[in-house]
Amino acid sequence: MKQAVLVLLLPIAAALELGGALPTQRRPRLANQGRPAAAPVKLHQKKHINKTVEAASKFPVNDTNALAHPMVRFFSERDCKGQSTKFDFSSNAFLTTFKPYIRNLGSVKLCGKGTMFYYSSPDMDMLALLGHIRRCGPELPKTQDECECRTLSPQQKKLVESFTLQYAETSGAVMNFEAMLVAVSLAACAAVAAPA
């Protein structure tokens, strides 16, 4: 048995010993060693990159064509009084900064142009929509300097669990979204009210 093991291991040991005696080739040190190398850019990608750069230079962003970025401040008290927290993105219970306002949202201050929809479920389901606050139109500035305060009803205050914040360039886009929400709500109510 020992002889069989030695017969198997002897050629392996000899190869390892012989491999150690062979001269090794050293590679020159690469500039990006330790970091992944960038993939080569293909011809069709180069054309797309060039077109994108050309389009960006033809249409720069300025005060007249920049998108408005809305911002909201949440208050536990009525009429936007007391401590507040600023949000410039949608949220639910996932964020610890939003947790004090879950089922305790007294009032909201919306600044800039945009729409805030608030929901009675953490997953922002369309059928859980409680209401919205909208600031849009060409007469409003895109900056966050001007704000509007809205106090929620006592019933809504105890139900809010999430919200979405969306920019709105024109009131038409928001009106279409609202019409869709109303249609879905009416269809859901009709389905529940219909006798089986």
PDB file of C-alpha atoms in Angstrom:
ATOM      1  CA  MET A   1       0.000   0.000   0.000  1.00  0.00           C
ATOM      2  CA  LYS A   2       2.806   2.402   0.939  1.00  0.00           C
ATOM      3  CA  GLN A   3       4.581   1.579  -2.308  1.00  0.00           C
ATOM      4  CA  ALA A   4       1.470   2.478  -4.326  1.00  0.00           C
ATOM      5  CA  VAL A   5       1.206   5.861  -2.609  1.00  0.00           C
ATOM      6  CA  LEU A   6       4.907   6.527  -3.220  1.00  0.00           C
ATOM      7  CA  VAL A   7       4.537   5.594  -6.872  1.00  0.00           C
ATOM      8  CA  LEU A   8       1.731   8.133  -7.238  1.00  0.00           C
ATOM      9  CA  LEU A   9       3.419  10.925  -5.276  1.00  0.00           C
ATOM     10  CA  LEU A  10       6.937  10.532  -6.738  1.00  0.00           C
ATOM     11  CA  PRO A  11       6.105  11.956 -10.205  1.00  0.00           C
ATOM     12  CA  ILE A  12       4.202  14.860  -8.625  1.00  0.00           C
ATOM     13  CA  ALA A  13       7.104  15.714  -6.312  1.00  0.00           C
ATOM     14  CA  ALA A  14       9.570  15.529  -9.190  1.00  0.00           C
ATOM     15  CA  ALA A  15       7.456  17.873 -11.302  1.00  0.00           C
ATOM     16  CA  LEU A  16       7.201  20.361  -8.458  1.00  0.00           C
ATOM     17  CA  GLU A  17      10.960  20.253  -7.858  1.00  0.00           C
ATOM     18  CA  LEU A  18      11.676  20.641 -11.573  1.00  0.00           C
ATOM     19  CA  GLY A  19       9.184  23.519 -11.821  1.00  0.00           C
ATOM     20  CA  GLY A  20      10.990  25.391  -9.055  1.00  0.00           C
ATOM     21  CA  ALA A  21      14.270  25.196 -11.023  1.00  0.00           C
ATOM     22  CA  LEU A  22      12.803  26.638 -14.226  1.00  0.00           C
ATOM     23  CA  PRO A  23      13.484  30.319 -14.912  1.00  0.00           C
ATOM     24  CA  THR A  24      10.469  32.557 -14.303  1.00  0.00           C
ATOM     25  CA  GLN A  25       9.359  35.419 -16.466  1.00  0.00           C
ATOM     26  CA  ARG A  26       8.482  38.623 -14.713  1.00  0.00           C
ATOM     27  CA  ARG A  27       5.698  40.781 -16.067  1.00  0.00           C
ATOM     28  CA  PRO A  28       6.166  44.524 -16.144  1.00  0.00           C
ATOM     29  CA  ARG A  29       4.108  46.324 -13.493  1.00  0.00           C
ATOM     30  CA  LEU A  30       0.855  47.703 -14.899  1.00  0.00           C
ATOM     31  CA  ALA A  31      -0.353  51.214 -14.081  1.00  0.00           C
ATOM     32  CA  ASN A  32      -3.778  49.987 -12.977  1.00  0.00           C
ATOM     33  CA  GLN A  33      -2.565  46.961 -10.999  1.00  0.00           C
ATOM     34  CA  GLY A  34      -4.967  46.112  -8.201  1.00  0.00           C
ATOM     35  CA  ARG A  35      -7.877  47.819  -9.957  1.00  0.00           C
ATOM     36  CA  PRO A  36     -10.086  46.318 -12.639  1.00  0.00           C
ATOM     37  CA  ALA A  37      -9.158  47.452 -16.113  1.00  0.00           C
ATOM     38  CA  ALA A  38     -11.770  49.377 -18.086  1.00  0.00           C
ATOM     39  CA  ALA A  39     -13.424  47.429 -20.857  1.00  0.00           C
ATOM     40  CA  PRO A  40     -12.449  48.561 -24.326  1.00  0.00           C
ATOM     41  CA  VAL A  41     -14.979  50.870 -25.944  1.00  0.00           C
ATOM     42  CA  LYS A  42     -16.549  49.352 -29.051  1.00  0.00           C
ATOM     43  CA  LEU A  43     -17.190  51.278 -32.245  1.00  0.00           C
ATOM     44  CA  HIS A  44     -20.967  51.601 -31.780  1.00  0.00           C
ATOM     45  CA  GLN A  45     -20.374  52.857 -28.205  1.00  0.00           C
ATOM     46  CA  LYS A  46     -17.961  55.519 -29.444  1.00  0.00           C
ATOM     47  CA  LYS A  47     -20.606  56.820 -31.851  1.00  0.00           C
ATOM     48  CA  HIS A  48     -23.172  56.979 -29.029  1.00  0.00           C
ATOM     49  CA  ILE A  49     -20.734  58.725 -26.676  1.00  0.00           C
ATOM     50  CA  ASN A  50     -19.879  61.304 -29.326  1.00  0.00           C
ATOM     51  CA  LYS A  51     -23.577  61.994 -30.014  1.00  0.00           C
ATOM     52  CA  THR A  52     -24.288  62.363 -26.287  1.00  0.00           C
ATOM     53  CA  VAL A  53     -21.445  64.841 -25.828  1.00  0.00           C
ATOM     54  CA  GLU A  54     -22.566  66.819 -28.893  1.00  0.00           C
ATOM     55  CA  ALA A  55     -26.184  66.921 -27.673  1.00  0.00           C
ATOM     56  CA  ALA A  56     -25.098  68.051 -24.204  1.00  0.00           C
ATOM     57  CA  SER A  57     -23.088  70.903 -25.645  1.00  0.00           C
ATOM     58  CA  LYS A  58     -25.993  71.997 -27.881  1.00  0.00           C
ATOM     59  CA  PHE A  59     -28.533  71.939 -25.033  1.00  0.00           C
ATOM     60  CA  PRO A  60     -26.919  73.165 -21.814  1.00  0.00           C
ATOM     61  CA  VAL A  61     -28.977  73.326 -18.630  1.00  0.00           C
ATOM     62  CA  ASN A  62     -29.780  76.844 -17.463  1.00  0.00           C
ATOM     63  CA  ASP A  63     -32.398  78.624 -15.313  1.00  0.00           C
ATOM     64  CA  THR A  64     -35.084  78.371 -17.977  1.00  0.00           C
ATOM     65  CA  ASN A  65     -34.832  74.627 -18.707  1.00  0.00           C
ATOM     66  CA  ALA A  66     -33.607  73.160 -15.394  1.00  0.00           C
ATOM     67  CA  LEU A  67     -35.980  70.787 -13.625  1.00  0.00           C
ATOM     68  CA  ALA A  68     -37.532  71.982 -10.403  1.00  0.00           C
ATOM     69  CA  HIS A  69     -36.580  70.033  -7.290  1.00  0.00           C
ATOM     70  CA  PRO A  70     -39.329  70.092  -4.675  1.00  0.00           C
ATOM     71  CA  MET A  71     -38.687  69.790  -0.947  1.00  0.00           C
ATOM     72  CA  VAL A  72     -41.054  69.125   1.954  1.00  0.00           C
ATOM     73  CA  ARG A  73     -40.851  69.757   5.674  1.00  0.00           C
ATOM     74  CA  PHE A  74     -42.955  67.623   8.002  1.00  0.00           C
ATOM     75  CA  PHE A  75     -44.400  68.858  11.282  1.00  0.00           C
ATOM     76  CA  SER A  76     -46.231  66.925  13.984  1.00  0.00           C
ATOM     77  CA  GLU A  77     -48.152  70.079  14.922  1.00  0.00           C
ATOM     78  CA  ARG A  78     -50.752  72.041  12.980  1.00  0.00           C
ATOM     79  CA  ASP A  79     -49.971  75.080  10.778  1.00  0.00           C
ATOM     80  CA  CYS A  80     -46.297  74.115  10.191  1.00  0.00           C
ATOM     81  CA  LYS A  81     -45.231  74.969  13.735  1.00  0.00           C
ATOM     82  CA  GLY A  82     -42.696  73.269  15.995  1.00  0.00           C
ATOM     83  CA  GLN A  83     -39.884  70.870  15.123  1.00  0.00           C
ATOM     84  CA  SER A  84     -39.637  69.774  11.487  1.00  0.00           C
ATOM     85  CA  THR A  85     -37.675  67.434   9.256  1.00  0.00           C
ATOM     86  CA  LYS A  86     -36.695  68.177   5.657  1.00  0.00           C
ATOM     87  CA  PHE A  87     -37.166  65.607   2.857  1.00  0.00           C
ATOM     88  CA  ASP A  88     -36.309  65.948  -0.832  1.00  0.00           C
ATOM     89  CA  PHE A  89     -37.181  62.348  -1.741  1.00  0.00           C
ATOM     90  CA  SER A  90     -39.945  59.806  -1.153  1.00  0.00           C
ATOM     91  CA  SER A  91     -39.970  57.811   2.066  1.00  0.00           C
ATOM     92  CA  ASN A  92     -41.715  55.354   4.362  1.00  0.00           C
ATOM     93  CA  ALA A  93     -40.880  53.609   7.673  1.00  0.00           C
ATOM     94  CA  PHE A  94     -37.596  52.400   6.171  1.00  0.00           C
ATOM     95  CA  LEU A  95     -35.973  55.748   7.002  1.00  0.00           C
ATOM     96  CA  THR A  96     -35.543  56.538  10.675  1.00  0.00           C
ATOM     97  CA  THR A  97     -35.988  60.263   9.986  1.00  0.00           C
ATOM     98  CA  PHE A  98     -39.561  59.605   8.795  1.00  0.00           C
ATOM     99  CA  LYS A  99     -40.583  57.366  11.731  1.00  0.00           C
ATOM    100  CA  PRO A 100     -41.681  60.247  14.044  1.00  0.00           C
ATOM    101  CA  TYR A 101     -44.293  61.238  11.437  1.00  0.00           C
ATOM    102  CA  ILE A 102     -45.842  57.805  10.876  1.00  0.00           C
ATOM    103  CA  ARG A 103     -49.477  58.185  11.964  1.00  0.00           C
ATOM    104  CA  ASN A 104     -48.499  61.577  13.418  1.00  0.00           C
ATOM    105  CA  LEU A 105     -48.186  63.984  10.458  1.00  0.00           C
ATOM    106  CA  GLY A 106     -49.859  67.244  11.513  1.00  0.00           C
ATOM    107  CA  SER A 107     -48.840  69.546   8.660  1.00  0.00           C
ATOM    108  CA  VAL A 108     -46.623  69.714   5.586  1.00  0.00           C
ATOM    109  CA  LYS A 109     -44.705  72.599   4.028  1.00  0.00           C
ATOM    110  CA  LEU A 110     -44.064  72.040   0.292  1.00  0.00           C
ATOM    111  CA  CYS A 111     -41.370  74.239  -1.250  1.00  0.00           C
ATOM    112  CA  GLY A 112     -40.517  74.720  -4.916  1.00  0.00           C
ATOM    113  CA  LYS A 113     -42.477  73.079  -7.725  1.00  0.00           C
ATOM    114  CA  GLY A 114     -43.818  69.604  -7.275  1.00  0.00           C
ATOM    115  CA  THR A 115     -46.427  67.278  -5.849  1.00  0.00           C
ATOM    116  CA  MET A 116     -46.432  65.242  -2.669  1.00  0.00           C
ATOM    117  CA  PHE A 117     -48.799  62.267  -2.452  1.00  0.00           C
ATOM    118  CA  TYR A 118     -49.326  60.722   0.981  1.00  0.00           C
ATOM    119  CA  TYR A 119     -50.544  57.181   1.640  1.00  0.00           C
ATOM    120  CA  SER A 120     -52.015  55.072   4.421  1.00  0.00           C
ATOM    121  CA  SER A 121     -49.740  52.109   3.640  1.00  0.00           C
ATOM    122  CA  PRO A 122     -45.953  51.794   3.747  1.00  0.00           C
ATOM    123  CA  ASP A 123     -45.813  50.361   0.202  1.00  0.00           C
ATOM    124  CA  MET A 124     -47.427  53.465  -1.383  1.00  0.00           C
ATOM    125  CA  ASP A 125     -50.249  51.490  -2.961  1.00  0.00           C
ATOM    126  CA  MET A 126     -52.478  53.601  -5.228  1.00  0.00           C
ATOM    127  CA  LEU A 127     -55.601  52.483  -3.402  1.00  0.00           C
ATOM    128  CA  ALA A 128     -54.086  53.715  -0.112  1.00  0.00           C
ATOM    129  CA  LEU A 129     -53.791  57.294  -1.390  1.00  0.00           C
ATOM    130  CA  LEU A 130     -55.024  59.749   1.239  1.00  0.00           C
ATOM    131  CA  GLY A 131     -54.376  63.010  -0.587  1.00  0.00           C
ATOM    132  CA  HIS A 132     -51.814  65.272  -2.186  1.00  0.00           C
ATOM    133  CA  ILE A 133     -50.304  68.735  -2.047  1.00  0.00           C
ATOM    134  CA  ARG A 134     -49.440  70.362  -5.353  1.00  0.00           C
ATOM    135  CA  ARG A 135     -47.405  73.412  -6.345  1.00  0.00           C
ATOM    136  CA  CYS A 136     -47.002  73.786 -10.082  1.00  0.00           C
ATOM    137  CA  GLY A 137     -47.454  76.163 -12.958  1.00  0.00           C
ATOM    138  CA  PRO A 138     -45.281  78.524 -14.962  1.00  0.00           C
ATOM    139  CA  GLU A 139     -45.771  81.409 -12.500  1.00  0.00           C
ATOM    140  CA  LEU A 140     -44.043  79.575  -9.638  1.00  0.00           C
ATOM    141  CA  PRO A 141     -40.257  79.759  -9.338  1.00  0.00           C
ATOM    142  CA  LYS A 142     -38.234  76.560  -9.555  1.00  0.00           C
ATOM    143  CA  THR A 143     -36.279  77.448  -6.433  1.00  0.00           C
ATOM    144  CA  GLN A 144     -37.221  76.241  -2.962  1.00  0.00           C
ATOM    145  CA  ASP A 145     -37.555  79.801  -1.645  1.00  0.00           C
ATOM    146  CA  GLU A 146     -41.364  79.897  -1.751  1.00  0.00           C
ATOM    147  CA  CYS A 147     -43.388  77.358   0.234  1.00  0.00           C
ATOM    148  CA  GLU A 148     -46.987  76.415   0.959  1.00  0.00           C
ATOM    149  CA  CYS A 149     -48.182  75.025   4.294  1.00  0.00           C
ATOM    150  CA  ARG A 150     -51.006  72.507   4.489  1.00  0.00           C
ATOM    151  CA  THR A 151     -52.519  71.126   7.699  1.00  0.00           C
ATOM    152  CA  LEU A 152     -53.861  67.592   7.448  1.00  0.00           C
ATOM    153  CA  SER A 153     -57.244  66.680   8.881  1.00  0.00           C
ATOM    154  CA  PRO A 154     -57.202  64.877  12.249  1.00  0.00           C
ATOM    155  CA  GLN A 155     -58.337  61.681  10.498  1.00  0.00           C
ATOM    156  CA  GLN A 156     -55.558  61.827   7.909  1.00  0.00           C
ATOM    157  CA  LYS A 157     -52.928  62.711  10.523  1.00  0.00           C
ATOM    158  CA  LYS A 158     -53.443  59.307  12.167  1.00  0.00           C
ATOM    159  CA  LEU A 159     -53.221  57.358   8.884  1.00  0.00           C
ATOM    160  CA  VAL A 160     -50.135  58.579   6.976  1.00  0.00           C
ATOM    161  CA  GLU A 161     -47.452  55.879   6.641  1.00  0.00           C
ATOM    162  CA  SER A 162     -45.562  56.917   3.473  1.00  0.00           C
ATOM    163  CA  PHE A 163     -45.291  59.617   0.842  1.00  0.00           C
ATOM    164  CA  THR A 164     -43.907  60.274  -2.624  1.00  0.00           C
ATOM    165  CA  LEU A 165     -42.373  63.520  -3.757  1.00  0.00           C
ATOM    166  CA  GLN A 166     -42.390  64.259  -7.490  1.00  0.00           C
ATOM    167  CA  TYR A 167     -41.382  67.246  -9.526  1.00  0.00           C
ATOM    168  CA  ALA A 168     -44.093  68.740 -11.716  1.00  0.00           C
ATOM    169  CA  GLU A 169     -43.222  71.010 -14.621  1.00  0.00           C
ATOM    170  CA  THR A 170     -46.802  71.645 -15.666  1.00  0.00           C
ATOM    171  CA  SER A 171     -50.132  71.104 -14.012  1.00  0.00           C
ATOM    172  CA  GLY A 172     -51.314  68.958 -16.943  1.00  0.00           C
ATOM    173  CA  ALA A 173     -49.024  66.055 -16.061  1.00  0.00           C
ATOM    174  CA  VAL A 174     -50.229  66.072 -12.470  1.00  0.00           C
ATOM    175  CA  MET A 175     -53.850  66.390 -13.515  1.00  0.00           C
ATOM    176  CA  ASN A 176     -53.506  63.306 -15.738  1.00  0.00           C
ATOM    177  CA  PHE A 177     -51.973  61.367 -12.839  1.00  0.00           C
ATOM    178  CA  GLU A 178     -54.767  62.539 -10.532  1.00  0.00           C
ATOM    179  CA  ALA A 179     -57.403  61.528 -13.076  1.00  0.00           C
ATOM    180  CA  MET A 180     -55.867  58.065 -13.239  1.00  0.00           C
ATOM    181  CA  LEU A 181     -55.889  57.778  -9.424  1.00  0.00           C
ATOM    182  CA  VAL A 182     -59.511  58.904  -9.231  1.00  0.00           C
ATOM    183  CA  ALA A 183     -60.512  56.400 -11.933  1.00  0.00           C
ATOM    184  CA  VAL A 184     -58.759  53.555 -10.085  1.00  0.00           C
ATOM    185  CA  SER A 185     -60.367  54.589  -6.790  1.00  0.00           C
ATOM    186  CA  LEU A 186     -63.838  54.766  -8.358  1.00  0.00           C
ATOM    187  CA  ALA A 187     -63.356  51.372 -10.011  1.00  0.00           C
ATOM    188  CA  ALA A 188     -62.262  49.841  -6.706  1.00  0.00           C
ATOM    189  CA  CYS A 189     -65.233  51.353  -4.871  1.00  0.00           C
ATOM    190  CA  ALA A 190     -67.641  50.147  -7.560  1.00  0.00           C
ATOM    191  CA  ALA A 191     -66.200  46.624  -7.335  1.00  0.00           C
ATOM    192  CA  VAL A 192     -66.665  46.551  -3.558  1.00  0.00           C
ATOM    193  CA  ALA A 193     -70.191  48.026  -3.724  1.00  0.00           C
ATOM    194  CA  ALA A 194     -71.378  45.717  -6.523  1.00  0.00           C
ATOM    195  CA  PRO A 195     -73.513  42.790  -5.289  1.00  0.00           C
ATOM    196  CA  ALA A 196     -72.028  39.345  -5.860  1.00  0.00           C
TER     197      ALA A 196
END
